[in-house]
PDB file of C-alpha atoms and ligand atoms in Angstrom:
ATOM      1  CA  MET A1259     -28.850  25.553 -14.698  1.00 50.00           C
ATOM      2  CA  VAL A1260     -28.366  22.760 -11.958  1.00 52.00           C
ATOM      3  CA  VAL A1261     -24.830  22.165 -11.094  1.00 52.00           C
ATOM      4  CA  GLU A1262     -24.329  18.518  -9.745  1.00 54.00           C
ATOM      5  CA  LYS A1263     -22.320  18.643  -6.752  1.00 54.00           C
ATOM      6  CA  MET A1264     -19.595  16.385  -7.296  1.00 56.00           C
ATOM      7  CA  SER A1265     -18.770  13.652  -4.720  1.00 59.00           C
ATOM      8  CA  LYS A1266     -15.495  12.990  -3.502  1.00 61.00           C
ATOM      9  CA  GLU A1267     -13.677   9.804  -2.326  1.00 71.00           C
ATOM     10  CA  LEU A1268     -10.363  10.107  -0.657  1.00 86.00           C
ATOM     11  CA  MET A1269      -8.462   7.124   0.535  1.00 92.00           C
ATOM     12  CA  TYR A1270      -5.746   7.478   3.191  1.00 94.00           C
ATOM     13  CA  LYS A1271      -3.447   5.070   4.822  1.00 94.00           C
ATOM     14  CA  ILE A1272      -3.081   5.553   8.248  1.00 96.00           C
ATOM     15  CA  ALA A1273      -0.980   3.478  11.119  1.00 94.00           C
ATOM     16  CA  LEU A1274      -1.662   3.017  15.156  1.00 95.00           C
ATOM     17  CA  LEU A1275       2.018   3.108  16.452  1.00 93.00           C
ATOM     18  CA  GLY A1276       2.725   2.604  20.163  1.00 93.00           C
ATOM     19  CA  ASP A1277       4.183   0.125  22.645  1.00 92.00           C
ATOM     20  CA  GLY A1278       2.533  -3.319  23.082  1.00 90.00           C
ATOM     21  CA  ALA A1279      -0.629  -3.553  25.006  1.00 93.00           C
ATOM     22  CA  VAL A1280      -1.262   0.350  24.929  1.00 96.00           C
ATOM     23  CA  GLY A1281      -4.816  -0.487  23.213  1.00 96.00           C
ATOM     24  CA  LYS A1282      -4.330   0.067  19.636  1.00 95.00           C
ATOM     25  CA  THR A1283      -6.295  -3.069  18.371  1.00 91.00           C
ATOM     26  CA  SER A1284      -8.920  -2.084  20.982  1.00 94.00           C
ATOM     27  CA  LEU A1285      -9.348   1.274  19.652  1.00 96.00           C
ATOM     28  CA  ILE A1286      -9.461   0.082  16.033  1.00 94.00           C
ATOM     29  CA  GLU A1287     -12.068  -2.295  17.055  1.00 91.00           C
ATOM     30  CA  LYS A1288     -14.090   0.031  18.813  1.00 95.00           C
ATOM     31  CA  PHE A1289     -13.861   2.601  16.170  1.00 96.00           C
ATOM     32  CA  ILE A1290     -14.844   0.115  13.471  1.00 92.00           C
ATOM     33  CA  THR A1291     -17.546  -2.093  15.168  1.00 88.00           C
ATOM     34  CA  GLY A1292     -18.388   0.177  18.312  1.00 86.00           C
ATOM     35  CA  LYS A1293     -17.416  -3.261  20.317  1.00 81.00           C
ATOM     36  CA  PHE A1294     -14.590  -3.813  23.028  1.00 81.00           C
ATOM     37  CA  GLU A1295     -14.203  -7.498  23.226  1.00 72.00           C
ATOM     38  CA  LYS A1296     -11.234  -9.558  24.654  1.00 62.00           C
ATOM     39  CA  ASP A1297     -11.069 -12.537  21.722  1.00 57.00           C
ATOM     40  CA  TYR A1298     -10.609 -10.086  18.773  1.00 54.00           C
ATOM     41  CA  ARG A1299      -7.312  -9.023  19.651  1.00 54.00           C
ATOM     42  CA  MET A1300      -4.165 -10.862  19.273  1.00 56.00           C
ATOM     43  CA  THR A1301      -2.056  -9.199  16.720  1.00 56.00           C
ATOM     44  CA  LEU A1302       0.312 -11.299  14.663  1.00 56.00           C
ATOM     45  CA  GLY A1303       2.155  -8.839  12.176  1.00 61.00           C
ATOM     46  CA  THR A1304       0.031  -6.453  10.506  1.00 65.00           C
ATOM     47  CA  ASN A1305      -3.645  -6.388  10.301  1.00 81.00           C
ATOM     48  CA  ILE A1306      -5.737  -4.061   7.868  1.00 87.00           C
ATOM     49  CA  PHE A1307      -9.031  -2.655   8.367  1.00 90.00           C
ATOM     50  CA  SER A1308     -10.987   0.237   6.780  1.00 91.00           C
ATOM     51  CA  LYS A1309     -13.693   2.810   7.536  1.00 94.00           C
ATOM     52  CA  VAL A1310     -15.346   5.627   5.737  1.00 93.00           C
ATOM     53  CA  VAL A1311     -15.562   8.956   7.670  1.00 93.00           C
ATOM     54  CA  ASN A1312     -17.540  11.664   6.445  1.00 90.00           C
ATOM     55  CA  ILE A1313     -16.003  15.469   6.914  1.00 89.00           C
ATOM     56  CA  ASN A1314     -17.604  17.975   5.128  1.00 83.00           C
ATOM     57  CA  ASP A1315     -18.134  17.547   1.688  1.00 81.00           C
ATOM     58  CA  ALA A1316     -15.774  14.765   1.517  1.00 84.00           C
ATOM     59  CA  SER A1317     -16.088  10.873   1.923  1.00 88.00           C
ATOM     60  CA  VAL A1318     -12.868   9.560   3.342  1.00 91.00           C
ATOM     61  CA  LYS A1319     -11.844   6.129   3.404  1.00 93.00           C
ATOM     62  CA  LEU A1320      -9.147   5.433   6.069  1.00 95.00           C
ATOM     63  CA  ILE A1321      -7.037   2.382   5.496  1.00 94.00           C
ATOM     64  CA  ILE A1322      -6.090   1.572   8.960  1.00 94.00           C
ATOM     65  CA  TRP A1323      -2.875  -0.478   9.512  1.00 91.00           C
ATOM     66  CA  ASP A1324      -2.522  -2.153  12.791  1.00 89.00           C
ATOM     67  CA  LEU A1325       0.812  -3.340  14.183  1.00 79.00           C
ATOM     68  CA  ALA A1326       1.944  -5.925  16.489  1.00 66.00           C
ATOM     69  CA  GLY A1327       4.522  -3.792  18.970  1.00 52.00           C
ATOM     70  CA  GLN A1328       6.690  -6.524  19.765  1.00 56.00           C
ATOM     71  CA  PRO A1329      10.243  -5.980  19.130  1.00 56.00           C
ATOM     72  CA  HIS A1330      10.789  -9.214  16.983  1.00 58.00           C
ATOM     73  CA  PHE A1331       8.557  -8.030  14.666  1.00 62.00           C
ATOM     74  CA  LYS A1332      10.587  -5.015  13.657  1.00 67.00           C
ATOM     75  CA  HIS A1333      12.013  -6.075  10.471  1.00 71.00           C
ATOM     76  CA  VAL A1334       8.204  -6.191   8.926  1.00 69.00           C
ATOM     77  CA  ARG A1335       7.910  -2.259  10.073  1.00 76.00           C
ATOM     78  CA  ALA A1336       9.697  -0.605   6.985  1.00 79.00           C
ATOM     79  CA  GLY A1337       6.835  -1.952   4.712  1.00 80.00           C
ATOM     80  CA  PHE A1338       4.415  -1.347   7.257  1.00 84.00           C
ATOM     81  CA  TYR A1339       5.061   2.510   6.876  1.00 89.00           C
ATOM     82  CA  LEU A1340       5.308   2.776   3.423  1.00 89.00           C
ATOM     83  CA  GLY A1341       2.629   5.354   1.973  1.00 91.00           C
ATOM     84  CA  THR A1342       1.298   6.022   5.679  1.00 93.00           C
ATOM     85  CA  VAL A1343       0.386   9.496   5.666  1.00 94.00           C
ATOM     86  CA  GLY A1344      -0.945  10.086   9.256  1.00 96.00           C
ATOM     87  CA  ALA A1345      -0.665   8.146  12.579  1.00 97.00           C
ATOM     88  CA  LEU A1346      -2.225   8.033  15.727  1.00 98.00           C
ATOM     89  CA  LEU A1347       0.687   7.682  18.425  1.00 98.00           C
ATOM     90  CA  VAL A1348      -0.748   5.883  21.353  1.00 98.00           C
ATOM     91  CA  TYR A1349       0.318   5.526  24.669  1.00 98.00           C
ATOM     92  CA  ASP A1350      -1.446   4.211  28.191  1.00 98.00           C
ATOM     93  CA  ILE A1351      -1.866   6.547  30.698  1.00 98.00           C
ATOM     94  CA  THR A1352      -1.322   3.926  33.059  1.00 98.00           C
ATOM     95  CA  ARG A1353       2.424   3.361  32.045  1.00 98.00           C
ATOM     96  CA  ARG A1354       4.723   6.634  31.862  1.00 98.00           C
ATOM     97  CA  SER A1355       7.218   4.417  29.673  1.00 98.00           C
ATOM     98  CA  THR A1356       4.854   3.917  27.018  1.00 98.00           C
ATOM     99  CA  LEU A1357       4.520   8.055  26.673  1.00 98.00           C
ATOM    100  CA  GLU A1358       8.343   8.043  26.562  1.00 98.00           C
ATOM    101  CA  ASN A1359       8.678   5.687  23.807  1.00 96.00           C
ATOM    102  CA  LEU A1360       6.323   7.839  21.370  1.00 97.00           C
ATOM    103  CA  ASP A1361       9.419   9.690  20.484  1.00 96.00           C
ATOM    104  CA  ASN A1362      11.270   6.438  19.228  1.00 94.00           C
ATOM    105  CA  TRP A1363       7.761   5.224  17.596  1.00 93.00           C
ATOM    106  CA  ARG A1364       7.727   8.545  15.650  1.00 94.00           C
ATOM    107  CA  SER A1365      11.087   8.762  14.587  1.00 92.00           C
ATOM    108  CA  GLU A1366      10.797   5.065  13.207  1.00 90.00           C
ATOM    109  CA  MET A1367       7.857   6.352  11.162  1.00 91.00           C
ATOM    110  CA  LEU A1368       9.372   9.834   9.813  1.00 91.00           C
ATOM    111  CA  ASN A1369      12.719   7.423   9.162  1.00 89.00           C
ATOM    112  CA  ASN A1370      10.281   5.051   6.789  1.00 88.00           C
ATOM    113  CA  SER A1371       7.700   7.245   5.355  1.00 84.00           C
ATOM    114  CA  GLY A1372       8.324  10.426   3.542  1.00 77.00           C
ATOM    115  CA  ASP A1373       4.787  11.394   3.236  1.00 81.00           C
ATOM    116  CA  VAL A1374       3.485  11.841   7.154  1.00 85.00           C
ATOM    117  CA  SER A1375       1.479  14.860   7.138  1.00 79.00           C
ATOM    118  CA  SER A1376      -0.501  14.383  10.427  1.00 95.00           C
ATOM    119  CA  LEU A1377      -0.373  12.973  14.030  1.00 97.00           C
ATOM    120  CA  VAL A1378      -2.674  12.544  16.804  1.00 98.00           C
ATOM    121  CA  VAL A1379      -1.449  11.743  20.390  1.00 98.00           C
ATOM    122  CA  VAL A1380      -3.593   9.433  22.133  1.00 99.00           C
ATOM    123  CA  GLY A1381      -3.632   8.793  25.957  1.00 99.00           C
ATOM    124  CA  ASN A1382      -5.522   5.554  26.079  1.00 98.00           C
ATOM    125  CA  LYS A1383      -7.112   3.667  29.299  1.00 98.00           C
ATOM    126  CA  CYS A1384      -8.614   7.047  30.653  1.00 98.00           C
ATOM    127  CA  ASP A1385     -11.195   4.416  32.405  1.00 98.00           C
ATOM    128  CA  LEU A1386      -8.208   3.705  34.648  1.00 98.00           C
ATOM    129  CA  ASP A1387      -7.756   6.611  36.292  1.00 98.00           C
ATOM    130  CA  GLY A1388      -6.868   5.245  39.673  1.00 98.00           C
ATOM    131  CA  MET A1389      -4.028   3.704  38.310  1.00 98.00           C
ATOM    132  CA  ARG A1390      -3.025   6.804  36.004  1.00 98.00           C
ATOM    133  CA  GLU A1391       0.854   7.213  35.963  1.00 98.00           C
ATOM    134  CA  VAL A1392       0.912  10.282  33.479  1.00 98.00           C
ATOM    135  CA  LYS A1393      -1.263  13.396  34.010  1.00 98.00           C
ATOM    136  CA  LYS A1394      -3.365  14.798  31.146  1.00 98.00           C
ATOM    137  CA  SER A1395      -1.172  17.632  31.234  1.00 98.00           C
ATOM    138  CA  GLU A1396       1.974  15.850  30.128  1.00 98.00           C
ATOM    139  CA  GLY A1397       0.328  14.094  27.276  1.00 98.00           C
ATOM    140  CA  ALA A1398      -1.382  17.416  26.062  1.00 98.00           C
ATOM    141  CA  GLY A1399       2.208  19.055  26.255  1.00 98.00           C
ATOM    142  CA  PHE A1400       3.828  15.995  24.385  1.00 98.00           C
ATOM    143  CA  ALA A1401       1.313  17.028  21.779  1.00 98.00           C
ATOM    144  CA  LYS A1402       1.750  20.766  21.686  1.00 98.00           C
ATOM    145  CA  ASN A1403       5.534  20.147  20.873  1.00 98.00           C
ATOM    146  CA  LEU A1404       4.534  18.064  17.883  1.00 97.00           C
ATOM    147  CA  ALA A1405       1.619  20.703  16.952  1.00 97.00           C
ATOM    148  CA  ALA A1406      -0.603  17.807  17.214  1.00 98.00           C
ATOM    149  CA  PRO A1407      -3.885  17.398  18.498  1.00 98.00           C
ATOM    150  CA  PHE A1408      -4.554  15.409  21.730  1.00 99.00           C
ATOM    151  CA  PHE A1409      -6.918  13.006  23.208  1.00 99.00           C
ATOM    152  CA  GLU A1410      -7.555  11.002  26.296  1.00 98.00           C
ATOM    153  CA  THR A1411      -9.594   7.742  24.937  1.00 98.00           C
ATOM    154  CA  SER A1412     -10.757   4.830  26.540  1.00 98.00           C
ATOM    155  CA  ALA A1413     -11.185   1.810  23.921  1.00 98.00           C
ATOM    156  CA  LYS A1414     -13.363  -0.033  26.809  1.00 97.00           C
ATOM    157  CA  ALA A1415     -15.801   2.966  27.543  1.00 97.00           C
ATOM    158  CA  GLY A1416     -15.656   4.420  24.159  1.00 97.00           C
ATOM    159  CA  ASN A1417     -14.436   8.013  25.134  1.00 98.00           C
ATOM    160  CA  ASN A1418     -13.294  10.128  22.455  1.00 98.00           C
ATOM    161  CA  VAL A1419     -12.318   7.279  20.176  1.00 98.00           C
ATOM    162  CA  GLU A1420     -14.363   8.152  17.139  1.00 97.00           C
ATOM    163  CA  ASP A1421     -13.310  12.056  18.006  1.00 98.00           C
ATOM    164  CA  ALA A1422      -9.470  10.857  17.689  1.00 98.00           C
ATOM    165  CA  PHE A1423      -9.788   9.195  14.294  1.00 98.00           C
ATOM    166  CA  VAL A1424     -11.774  11.954  13.023  1.00 97.00           C
ATOM    167  CA  ALA A1425      -9.328  14.606  14.204  1.00 97.00           C
ATOM    168  CA  LEU A1426      -6.839  12.420  12.221  1.00 97.00           C
ATOM    169  CA  ALA A1427      -8.514  12.406   8.988  1.00 95.00           C
ATOM    170  CA  LYS A1428      -9.150  16.234   9.268  1.00 95.00           C
ATOM    171  CA  GLY A1429      -5.583  17.016   9.862  1.00 95.00           C
ATOM    172  CA  ILE A1430      -4.707  14.936   6.794  1.00 94.00           C
ATOM    173  CA  ILE A1431      -7.094  16.614   4.688  1.00 91.00           C
ATOM    174  CA  GLU A1432      -6.291  20.053   5.752  1.00 91.00           C
ATOM    175  CA  ASN A1433      -2.497  19.039   5.130  1.00 87.00           C
ATOM    176  CA  LYS A1434      -3.287  17.293   1.684  1.00 80.00           C
ATOM    177  CA  GLY A1435      -5.980  19.303   0.285  1.00 67.00           C
ATOM    178  CA  PHE A1436      -8.845  17.893  -1.847  1.00 58.00           C
TER     179      PHE A1436
HETATM  180  P1  G3D B1046      -2.052  -3.346  21.337  1.00 96.98           P
HETATM  181  O1  G3D B1046      -2.876  -3.711  20.287  1.00 96.98           O
HETATM  182  O2  G3D B1046      -1.949  -1.825  21.832  1.00 96.98           O
HETATM  183  O3  G3D B1046      -1.127  -4.748  21.780  1.00 96.98           O
HETATM  184  P2  G3D B1046      -4.589  -4.383  22.787  1.00 96.98           P
HETATM  185  O4  G3D B1046      -3.162  -3.484  22.604  1.00 96.98           O
HETATM  186  O5  G3D B1046      -5.667  -3.588  22.358  1.00 96.98           O
HETATM  187  O6  G3D B1046      -4.167  -5.530  22.732  1.00 96.98           O
HETATM  188  O7  G3D B1046      -5.167  -4.236  24.327  1.00 96.98           O
HETATM  189  C1  G3D B1046      -3.933  -4.569  25.340  1.00 96.98           C
HETATM  190  C2  G3D B1046      -4.747  -4.674  26.751  1.00 96.98           C
HETATM  191  O8  G3D B1046      -5.289  -3.352  27.134  1.00 96.98           O
HETATM  192  C3  G3D B1046      -6.035  -5.640  26.747  1.00 96.98           C
HETATM  193  O9  G3D B1046      -6.183  -6.391  27.906  1.00 96.98           O
HETATM  194  C4  G3D B1046      -7.209  -4.769  26.353  1.00 96.98           C
HETATM  195  O10 G3D B1046      -8.569  -5.312  27.221  1.00 96.98           O
HETATM  196  C5  G3D B1046      -6.529  -3.750  27.166  1.00 96.98           C
HETATM  197  N1  G3D B1046      -7.410  -2.070  26.916  1.00 96.98           N
HETATM  198  C6  G3D B1046      -7.443  -1.775  25.833  1.00 96.98           C
HETATM  199  N2  G3D B1046      -7.789  -0.646  26.019  1.00 96.98           N
HETATM  200  C7  G3D B1046      -8.200  -0.469  26.844  1.00 96.98           C
HETATM  201  C8  G3D B1046      -8.961   0.728  27.582  1.00 96.98           C
HETATM  202  O11 G3D B1046      -9.174   1.916  27.220  1.00 96.98           O
HETATM  203  N3  G3D B1046      -9.091   0.597  29.163  1.00 96.98           N
HETATM  204  C9  G3D B1046      -8.847  -0.631  29.643  1.00 96.98           C
HETATM  205  N4  G3D B1046      -9.262  -0.644  31.264  1.00 96.98           N
HETATM  206  N5  G3D B1046      -8.183  -1.684  28.928  1.00 96.98           N
HETATM  207  C10 G3D B1046      -7.853  -1.624  27.664  1.00 96.98           C
HETATM  208  P3  G3D B1046      -5.916  -8.120  28.003  1.00 96.98           P
HETATM  209  O12 G3D B1046      -6.311  -8.138  29.482  1.00 96.98           O
HETATM  210  O13 G3D B1046      -6.813  -8.768  27.007  1.00 96.98           O
HETATM  211  O14 G3D B1046      -4.405  -8.000  27.801  1.00 96.98           O
HETATM  212 MG1   MG B1047      -2.544  -4.955  18.803  1.00 96.98          MG
END
């Protein structure tokens, strides 16, 4: 008897959180299109993107919500978080304050979404090593406290961009099951 394997389609809403200009929109653009271009990046309110990643037997469609980090958009954020099951917490390795603010981003998300099962910490702009303010070990330590995977990425050069999104998708699947 031939048993046909049932293919699974999963869909998850994820968010990128972090201060303005850490590179959230650039990371999404690199992940989705493979490109790093200047003009595409002005973020007004919320933008929604999607991409399918294959993990083991499952196709996982990530619905990726990108948020403007500016304080005056705060009032739109409650709706932004609704239904979010995972997030990339993004800081910029050349600005220490952006790492320090990740605790605030994380609390804001947890206060607004009861369903967040998975986090990945991302130190972006690792191509700018000469301007570094945050040691890799500090980012790793922050992530370890949250029991979250950690990557240093460059949306510009491409380092670890795909890996960070895939790690998030894997984390969600492990926590939510199939
Ligand atoms: P945001 O969506 O978090 O606000 P953006 O951030 O994606 O708009 O990026 C903010 C600025 O950082 C942009 O520069 C962008 O080109 C730059 N940037 C993003 N990721 C990287 C990276 O990995 N390396 C380097 N060197 N720069 C990066 P501009 O000059 O357009 O404001
Ligand atoms: Mg943006």
